């Protein structure tokens, strides 16, 4: 893998990505939080303010939603992007949101600070190429059964287009386990840190699918060496459009930030 | 699942798809064969003729290729589609070929008789919607770690756009096994037949990744109740651009057809 | 693996094991059938007679039962072995039954014609050594997540003690699938046939856990090249002590034998 | 699960096991370290002294070794147990060692302070019952593909015999990943803590199979809430009889203890 642009062999120093002043990949642990899906402007602004107060560094939320069933709510689309923009205008929090179609990359890039490529599209190579040209950092989620090598090569698809600002996100893999929705594979964090120079974040919400596991696994993720956490949080988790079993409320998010910061300090992070 | 368009509860009788006279989903087992990737007009015409003589009913071959590494050969693109068209003109075999980008659906639909959605795009919902509108039958490959429910819902994305001509393809799943490239999950065949009215084909080439297992697993697939087989075959497997370990030669393909037909007869198929 | 006693490299010809006149590993497909657990003498005799009439070659049934929960019924023990013996005396069907403890090997070997080592004990190396010394053929079930190499080496533990009469049994592996209890890994059949000279049987009952999949997967198993099937069957499946969702009744077993024999003939088997 | 003896519903307070003065399940993180296999008295005494100096609380080492291949070294047997006893006499470190056969339980219990039941025997129910009667604490390793429910029920087999001193050990599961030997499933720690009152330890050596991942995953394990770590360590890892790729040396073990203690403190542990 010595020849890949994302490889540690090609660049020894960690890549630090600056997103409107929030640095990811450096000393500080970055907290990216928000609801699964956007459902209205006032709501998302309220969530963003509450999360910021508790320590969130960036806001996540879906305007285009990948749903297993074609008749499920597919997201607000551009309206949702506008809601996110309003929340950023209000709070200053940079926005992370998913893009699912090559045709929508330009549109989403107009509003988002970070383009998210979701788990189901990790090997949608056309989309990877397109986001590689969009001039915005990309948060790339690992596929449900992607190998280390496939994940790194998916990042390389983006880098190959000239965009080195790729954030890798571990979010759990498919195994025989049913006590969790996915099996969070934290060994991937030191592995990615050895093989690549890119920032690595962990999503313990999707990675477990169980609300009470989000805080302990968030702490474990940071102890394993990751650069940030991606958390599903909502002022009222029961109102989440999807994924409510794994969504924590604002107070729990506050507790998460507090506890994770102690662990971060114990491993030499800010 | 009673409410889905693809559900057996909604339609008791098997869907039979007529592709330029080749019927899939009916009594006869359909053999779809060809190389992983198209590399030239004369070559693909030669392969198509040889396969037809041995019993192939349709020709498969990739013009747009999903490759793990961004620097690997990505397929001939439209040139490859033209080669496939030439092979159809010569042999009459309908053509199955993959489309990977919503932007390319119209182009591929101009040449192909069946649009293939690959494993890595099974939950590329934008692509599913687009091929659902293209007016051509779709061959949908199961994702590497897709559940039964996710696979059926992916087909429903296509049907929801008004296109009921969906062929489901089992091609192996990711497990801990390393003696095969994937683990061919043949129980999915009776499961899909119970739950849906759609034709089901099996790809023992990708499903095992081992040349010597293609014939026995092809026979097993037909014994389990599938409607067709998808086989990687080449006049010279060593010249395959990818997947050569699982590609069989023309004689082996002939032996496959012969042996599979005996099994087909033993289970009441043509 | 050239050096292992069970390796095909060490012995080219198939091992054929003669169990009281029933030959396994030769031309004929062997049907091993019976209930999960023995619950009484009259019942097992009734089941044995009914199965024999429909074509069963051997009788299976558990006297010592591996149960997940310690408070579940653990089997009748020696009483169960006596019931099995009575059924053999009545029908002539050889008996296959599980042994779980090195201390019980001598006892079970007194009654059984074939000693079964279950899935959970495939790498109970002490037990493998002990059954290797017991002077009876051994049916070794694959562990839930055993690799090909581990399975073959487990057989070698038995052979290393001087007992070459080992029957290998594929019974499904653990994967992310939930539509089946286990994922039946039929590619293992040609793999085991290539690597070893031992007879291979398939258990589609445990391998799927779904009654309606037993017949199609039994046919698929034989088409893939196995030497026999192991089937959970009961005169009244609803009365099965465990595994009732995968247990078929006598008529269904009769249909299985009939349909499998047609497939067997189509692949050159008796 | 309310009715199980090991269930948190049955007993709210954590079980704290006192092993010759070392308490596991309480505030302090317990370090259990040592080589995979015992190969001589002087060597194991040297390793024990060196590990104790760096912070080890208990000594682990195998006298009976479960090996995939029957012709691999199977352990020193009773001689190995005597070596372990000598190391305990010299250092005071309690001893953890594996027992594989019901026939050996009495013998191993004569020397060991904690009886280990290995991964391959997690559902060897005869062995579980036998160690449940041996009057010594038991360290139970999770099976390679054991579910949460199966793991807890295996512990219940021991408790049902009257022995409540069971330590649960997560050691990685089988998945499609090949960049690690097993996939360390740390979410199991909070899950076991919710469902049971038993102490939980994590083995990042087997859980990753990669030397450089042992320290980060040891820290992550403690951050997730476990009570101790089980570590393969040797004065000269290259001389390890097995598992040398995952064995760390004494200095690395010292660094592990130091770093883990910082994380432990950050999560309120001693």
Coordinates of N, CA, C and O in Angstrom, one line a residue, chain B residues 91-197:
Chain B
X91 N -24.8 -13.1 -32.6 CA -25.2 -14.4 -32.0 C -26.7 -14.4 -31.7 O -27.3 -15.5 -31.5
X92 N -27.3 -13.2 -31.5 CA -28.7 -13.2 -31.0 C -28.8 -13.3 -29.5 O -29.9 -13.2 -29.0
X93 N -27.7 -13.5 -28.8 CA -27.8 -13.7 -27.4 C -28.1 -12.3 -26.7 O -27.4 -11.3 -27.0
X94 N -29.2 -12.2 -25.9 CA -29.4 -11.0 -25.1 C -28.2 -10.7 -24.2 O -27.5 -11.6 -23.8
X95 N -28.1 -9.4 -23.9 CA -26.9 -8.9 -23.2 C -27.3 -8.4 -21.8 O -28.2 -7.7 -21.6
X96 N -26.5 -8.9 -20.8 CA -26.6 -8.4 -19.4 C -25.3 -7.7 -19.1 O -24.2 -8.2 -19.2
X97 N -25.5 -6.4 -18.6 CA -24.2 -5.7 -18.3 C -24.5 -4.7 -17.2 O -25.7 -4.2 -17.0
X98 N -23.5 -4.4 -16.4 CA -23.7 -3.6 -15.2 C -23.7 -2.1 -15.4 O -23.0 -1.6 -16.3
X99 N -24.6 -1.4 -14.6 CA -24.5 0.0 -14.6 C -24.3 0.5 -13.2 O -24.8 -0.1 -12.3
X100 N -23.4 1.5 -13.1 CA -22.9 1.8 -11.7 C -23.3 3.3 -11.3 O -23.0 3.6 -10.2
X101 N -23.7 4.1 -12.2 CA -23.9 5.5 -11.9 C -25.3 5.9 -12.5 O -25.6 5.5 -13.6
X102 N -26.1 6.6 -11.7 CA -27.4 7.1 -12.2 C -27.2 7.8 -13.5 O -28.1 7.8 -14.4
X103 N -26.1 8.5 -13.7 CA -25.9 9.3 -14.9 C -25.7 8.4 -16.2 O -25.8 8.9 -17.3
X104 N -25.3 7.1 -15.9 CA -25.1 6.3 -17.1 C -26.3 5.4 -17.4 O -26.2 4.6 -18.4
X105 N -27.4 5.4 -16.7 CA -28.4 4.5 -16.9 C -29.0 4.6 -18.3 O -29.2 3.5 -19.0
X106 N -29.2 5.8 -18.7 CA -29.8 5.9 -20.1 C -28.9 5.3 -21.1 O -29.3 4.6 -22.0
X107 N -27.6 5.6 -21.0 CA -26.6 5.1 -22.0 C -26.6 3.6 -22.0 O -26.7 3.0 -23.0
X108 N -26.5 3.0 -20.8 CA -26.4 1.5 -20.7 C -27.7 0.9 -21.3 O -27.6 -0.1 -22.0
X109 N -28.8 1.5 -20.9 CA -30.1 1.0 -21.3 C -30.2 1.0 -22.9 O -31.0 0.2 -23.4
X110 N -29.5 1.8 -23.5 CA -29.5 1.9 -25.0 C -28.9 0.6 -25.6 O -29.3 0.2 -26.7
X111 N -28.0 0.0 -24.9 CA -27.3 -1.2 -25.5 C -27.7 -2.5 -24.8 O -27.8 -3.5 -25.5
X112 N -28.0 -2.4 -23.5 CA -28.2 -3.7 -22.8 C -29.6 -4.2 -22.9 O -30.6 -3.4 -23.1
X113 N -29.8 -5.5 -22.8 CA -31.2 -6.1 -22.7 C -31.6 -6.2 -21.3 O -32.8 -6.2 -21.0
X114 N -30.6 -6.4 -20.4 CA -30.9 -6.5 -19.0 C -29.8 -5.6 -18.3 O -28.6 -5.7 -18.6
X115 N -30.3 -4.7 -17.4 CA -29.4 -3.9 -16.7 C -29.0 -4.6 -15.4 O -29.9 -5.0 -14.6
X116 N -27.7 -4.7 -15.1 CA -27.3 -5.4 -13.9 C -26.9 -4.3 -12.8 O -26.2 -3.3 -13.1
X117 N -27.4 -4.5 -11.6 CA -27.0 -3.7 -10.5 C -26.1 -4.6 -9.6 O -26.6 -5.7 -9.2
X118 N -24.9 -4.2 -9.4 CA -23.9 -5.1 -8.8 C -24.1 -5.1 -7.2 O -24.8 -4.3 -6.6
X119 N -23.4 -6.1 -6.7 CA -23.4 -6.3 -5.2 C -23.1 -5.0 -4.4 O -23.8 -4.8 -3.4
X120 N -22.1 -4.2 -4.8 CA -21.7 -3.0 -4.1 C -22.8 -1.9 -4.2 O -22.7 -0.9 -3.4
X121 N -23.7 -2.1 -5.1 CA -24.7 -1.0 -5.3 C -26.1 -1.5 -4.9 O -27.1 -0.9 -5.2
X122 N -26.2 -2.7 -4.2 CA -27.5 -3.2 -3.9 C -28.4 -2.2 -3.1 O -29.6 -2.2 -3.2
X123 N -27.7 -1.4 -2.3 CA -28.4 -0.4 -1.5 C -28.0 1.0 -2.0 O -28.1 1.9 -1.2
X124 N -27.7 1.1 -3.2 CA -27.5 2.5 -3.8 C -28.9 2.8 -4.3 O -29.3 2.5 -5.5
X125 N -29.7 3.4 -3.4 CA -31.1 3.6 -3.7 C -31.4 4.5 -4.8 O -32.4 4.3 -5.6
X126 N -30.5 5.5 -5.1 CA -30.7 6.4 -6.2 C -30.6 5.6 -7.5 O -31.4 5.8 -8.4
X127 N -29.6 4.7 -7.5 CA -29.5 3.9 -8.7 C -30.7 2.9 -8.9 O -31.1 2.8 -10.1
X128 N -31.1 2.4 -7.8 CA -32.3 1.5 -7.9 C -33.5 2.2 -8.5 O -34.2 1.7 -9.4
X129 N -33.7 3.4 -8.0 CA -34.9 4.2 -8.6 C -34.7 4.5 -10.0 O -35.6 4.4 -10.8
X130 N -33.5 4.8 -10.4 CA -33.2 5.2 -11.8 C -33.4 4.0 -12.7 O -34.0 4.1 -13.8
X131 N -32.8 2.8 -12.4 CA -33.0 1.7 -13.2 C -34.5 1.2 -13.3 O -35.0 0.6 -14.2
X132 N -35.2 1.6 -12.2 CA -36.6 1.3 -12.2 C -37.4 2.0 -13.2 O -38.6 1.6 -13.6
X133 N -36.8 3.1 -13.7 CA -37.5 3.9 -14.7 C -37.0 3.7 -16.1 O -37.5 4.3 -17.1
X134 N -36.0 2.8 -16.3 CA -35.3 2.7 -17.6 C -36.0 1.9 -18.6 O -35.6 1.8 -19.8
X135 N -37.1 1.1 -18.2 CA -37.8 0.3 -19.2 C -37.1 -0.9 -19.6 O -37.4 -1.5 -20.7
X136 N -36.2 -1.4 -18.9 CA -35.5 -2.7 -19.2 C -35.5 -3.6 -18.0 O -35.5 -3.1 -16.8
X137 N -35.5 -4.9 -18.1 CA -35.4 -5.8 -17.0 C -34.1 -5.5 -16.2 O -33.1 -5.1 -16.8
X138 N -34.1 -5.8 -14.9 CA -33.0 -5.5 -14.1 C -32.5 -6.8 -13.4 O -33.4 -7.5 -12.8
X139 N -31.3 -7.1 -13.4 CA -30.7 -8.2 -12.7 C -30.0 -7.6 -11.4 O -29.1 -6.8 -11.6
X140 N -30.6 -7.9 -10.3 CA -30.1 -7.3 -9.0 C -29.3 -8.3 -8.2 O -29.8 -9.3 -7.8
X141 N -28.0 -8.0 -8.0 CA -27.2 -8.9 -7.2 C -27.3 -8.6 -5.7 O -27.4 -7.4 -5.4
X142 N -27.3 -9.6 -5.0 CA -27.4 -9.4 -3.5 C -26.1 -8.8 -3.0 O -25.0 -9.1 -3.4
X143 N -26.3 -7.8 -2.0 CA -25.2 -7.2 -1.4 C -24.4 -8.3 -0.6 O -24.9 -9.3 -0.2
X144 N -23.1 -8.0 -0.3 CA -22.2 -8.9 0.3 C -22.7 -9.3 1.7 O -22.3 -10.4 2.2
X145 N -23.4 -8.5 2.4 CA -23.9 -8.8 3.7 C -25.4 -8.4 3.8 O -25.8 -8.0 4.9
X146 N -26.1 -8.5 2.7 CA -27.5 -8.1 2.7 C -28.3 -9.2 3.3 O -28.2 -10.4 3.1
X147 N -29.3 -8.8 4.2 CA -30.2 -9.8 4.7 C -31.3 -10.1 3.7 O -31.4 -9.4 2.7
X148 N -32.1 -11.1 3.9 CA -33.2 -11.5 3.0 C -34.1 -10.3 2.9 O -34.5 -9.9 1.7
X149 N -34.4 -9.6 4.0 CA -35.4 -8.5 4.0 C -34.8 -7.3 3.2 O -35.5 -6.7 2.4
X150 N -33.5 -7.0 3.4 CA -32.9 -5.9 2.6 C -32.9 -6.2 1.1 O -33.1 -5.3 0.3
X151 N -32.7 -7.5 0.8 CA -32.6 -7.8 -0.6 C -33.9 -7.6 -1.3 O -34.1 -7.0 -2.4
X152 N -35.0 -8.1 -0.6 CA -36.3 -8.0 -1.2 C -36.7 -6.5 -1.3 O -37.3 -6.1 -2.3
X153 N -36.4 -5.7 -0.3 CA -36.7 -4.3 -0.3 C -36.0 -3.6 -1.4 O -36.5 -2.6 -1.9
X154 N -34.7 -4.0 -1.7 CA -34.0 -3.4 -2.8 C -34.7 -3.6 -4.1 O -34.8 -2.7 -4.9
X155 N -35.2 -4.9 -4.3 CA -36.0 -5.2 -5.5 C -37.3 -4.3 -5.5 O -37.7 -3.8 -6.6
X156 N -37.8 -4.1 -4.4 CA -39.1 -3.3 -4.3 C -38.8 -1.8 -4.7 O -39.7 -1.2 -5.3
X157 N -37.6 -1.3 -4.4 CA -37.3 0.0 -4.9 C -37.4 0.1 -6.4 O -37.9 1.1 -7.0
X158 N -37.0 -0.9 -7.1 CA -37.2 -1.0 -8.6 C -38.6 -1.1 -9.0 O -39.1 -0.4 -9.8
X159 N -39.3 -2.0 -8.3 CA -40.7 -2.3 -8.6 C -41.6 -1.1 -8.3 O -42.6 -0.8 -9.1
X160 N -41.2 -0.3 -7.3 CA -42.0 0.9 -6.9 C -42.0 1.9 -8.0 O -42.9 2.8 -8.1
X161 N -41.0 1.9 -8.9 CA -41.0 2.8 -10.0 C -41.7 2.3 -11.2 O -41.7 2.9 -12.3
X162 N -42.4 1.1 -11.0 CA -43.2 0.6 -12.1 C -42.6 -0.5 -12.9 O -43.2 -1.0 -13.8
X163 N -41.4 -0.9 -12.5 CA -40.7 -2.0 -13.3 C -40.7 -3.3 -12.4 O -40.0 -3.4 -11.5
X164 N -41.6 -4.2 -12.9 CA -41.7 -5.5 -12.1 C -40.7 -6.5 -12.7 O -40.7 -7.6 -12.1
X165 N -40.0 -6.2 -13.7 CA -39.1 -7.2 -14.3 C -37.7 -7.2 -13.6 O -36.7 -6.8 -14.1
X166 N -37.7 -7.8 -12.4 CA -36.5 -7.8 -11.6 C -36.1 -9.3 -11.4 O -36.9 -10.1 -11.1
X167 N -34.8 -9.6 -11.7 CA -34.3 -10.9 -11.5 C -33.3 -10.8 -10.3 O -32.5 -9.9 -10.3
X168 N -33.5 -11.7 -9.3 CA -32.7 -11.6 -8.1 C -31.5 -12.6 -8.3 O -31.7 -13.7 -8.8
X169 N -30.4 -12.2 -7.9 CA -29.2 -13.0 -8.0 C -28.4 -13.2 -6.7 O -27.8 -12.2 -6.2
X170 N -28.4 -14.5 -6.2 CA -27.5 -14.8 -5.1 C -26.1 -15.0 -5.6 O -25.9 -15.7 -6.5
X171 N -25.1 -14.4 -4.9 CA -23.8 -14.4 -5.4 C -22.8 -14.6 -4.3 O -21.6 -14.3 -4.4
X172 N -23.3 -15.1 -3.1 CA -22.3 -15.4 -2.0 C -22.3 -14.2 -1.0 O -22.4 -13.0 -1.4
X173 N -22.0 -14.5 0.2 CA -22.0 -13.5 1.3 C -20.6 -13.6 2.0 O -19.9 -14.6 1.8
X174 N -20.3 -12.5 2.7 CA -19.1 -12.5 3.5 C -19.3 -13.2 4.8 O -20.2 -13.0 5.6
X175 N -18.4 -14.2 5.0 CA -18.3 -14.9 6.3 C -16.9 -15.1 6.7 O -16.0 -14.5 6.0
X176 N -16.6 -15.8 7.7 CA -15.2 -16.0 8.2 C -14.5 -17.0 7.3 O -13.3 -17.1 7.4
X177 N -15.2 -17.7 6.4 CA -14.5 -18.7 5.5 C -13.5 -18.0 4.6 O -13.8 -16.9 4.1
X178 N -12.4 -18.7 4.5 CA -11.4 -18.2 3.5 C -11.1 -19.2 2.4 O -10.4 -18.9 1.4
X179 N -11.6 -20.4 2.5 CA -11.4 -21.4 1.5 C -12.2 -21.1 0.2 O -11.9 -21.6 -0.8
X180 N -13.2 -20.3 0.4 CA -13.9 -19.7 -0.8 C -13.8 -18.2 -0.6 O -13.7 -17.6 0.4
X181 N -14.0 -17.5 -1.8 CA -14.0 -16.1 -1.8 C -15.2 -15.5 -1.1 O -15.1 -14.5 -0.4
X182 N -16.4 -16.1 -1.3 CA -17.6 -15.8 -0.6 C -18.2 -17.1 -0.2 O -17.8 -18.2 -0.7
X183 N -19.3 -17.0 0.6 CA -20.0 -18.2 1.0 C -21.3 -18.2 0.3 O -22.2 -17.4 0.6
X184 N -21.5 -19.2 -0.6 CA -22.7 -19.2 -1.4 C -23.8 -19.7 -0.5 O -23.8 -20.7 0.1
X185 N -24.9 -18.9 -0.5 CA -26.0 -19.1 0.5 C -27.2 -19.6 -0.2 O -28.1 -18.9 -0.5
X186 N -27.2 -20.9 -0.6 CA -28.2 -21.4 -1.4 C -29.6 -21.5 -0.8 O -30.6 -21.6 -1.4
X187 N -29.6 -21.5 0.6 CA -30.9 -21.5 1.2 C -31.8 -20.3 0.8 O -33.0 -20.3 1.0
X188 N -31.0 -19.3 0.4 CA -31.8 -18.1 -0.1 C -32.7 -18.4 -1.2 O -33.7 -17.7 -1.4
X189 N -32.4 -19.4 -2.0 CA -33.2 -19.7 -3.2 C -34.6 -20.1 -2.8 O -35.6 -19.4 -3.2
X190 N -34.8 -21.1 -1.9 CA -36.2 -21.4 -1.5 C -36.8 -20.3 -0.7 O -38.0 -20.1 -0.8
X191 N -36.0 -19.5 0.0 CA -36.5 -18.4 0.8 C -37.1 -17.3 -0.1 O -38.2 -16.8 0.0
X192 N -36.3 -17.0 -1.2 CA -36.8 -16.0 -2.1 C -38.1 -16.5 -2.9 O -39.0 -15.7 -3.2
X193 N -38.0 -17.8 -3.2 CA -39.2 -18.3 -3.9 C -40.4 -18.3 -3.1 O -41.6 -18.2 -3.6
X194 N -40.3 -18.5 -1.8 CA -41.4 -18.4 -0.9 C -42.0 -17.0 -0.7 O -43.1 -16.7 -0.7
X195 N -41.0 -16.0 -0.6 CA -41.4 -14.7 -0.3 C -41.7 -13.8 -1.5 O -42.5 -12.8 -1.4
X196 N -41.2 -14.1 -2.6 CA -41.4 -13.3 -3.8 C -41.8 -14.1 -5.0 O -41.7 -15.3 -5.0
X197 N -42.3 -13.4 -6.0 CA -42.7 -14.1 -7.3 C -41.7 -13.9 -8.4 O -41.9 -14.2 -9.5

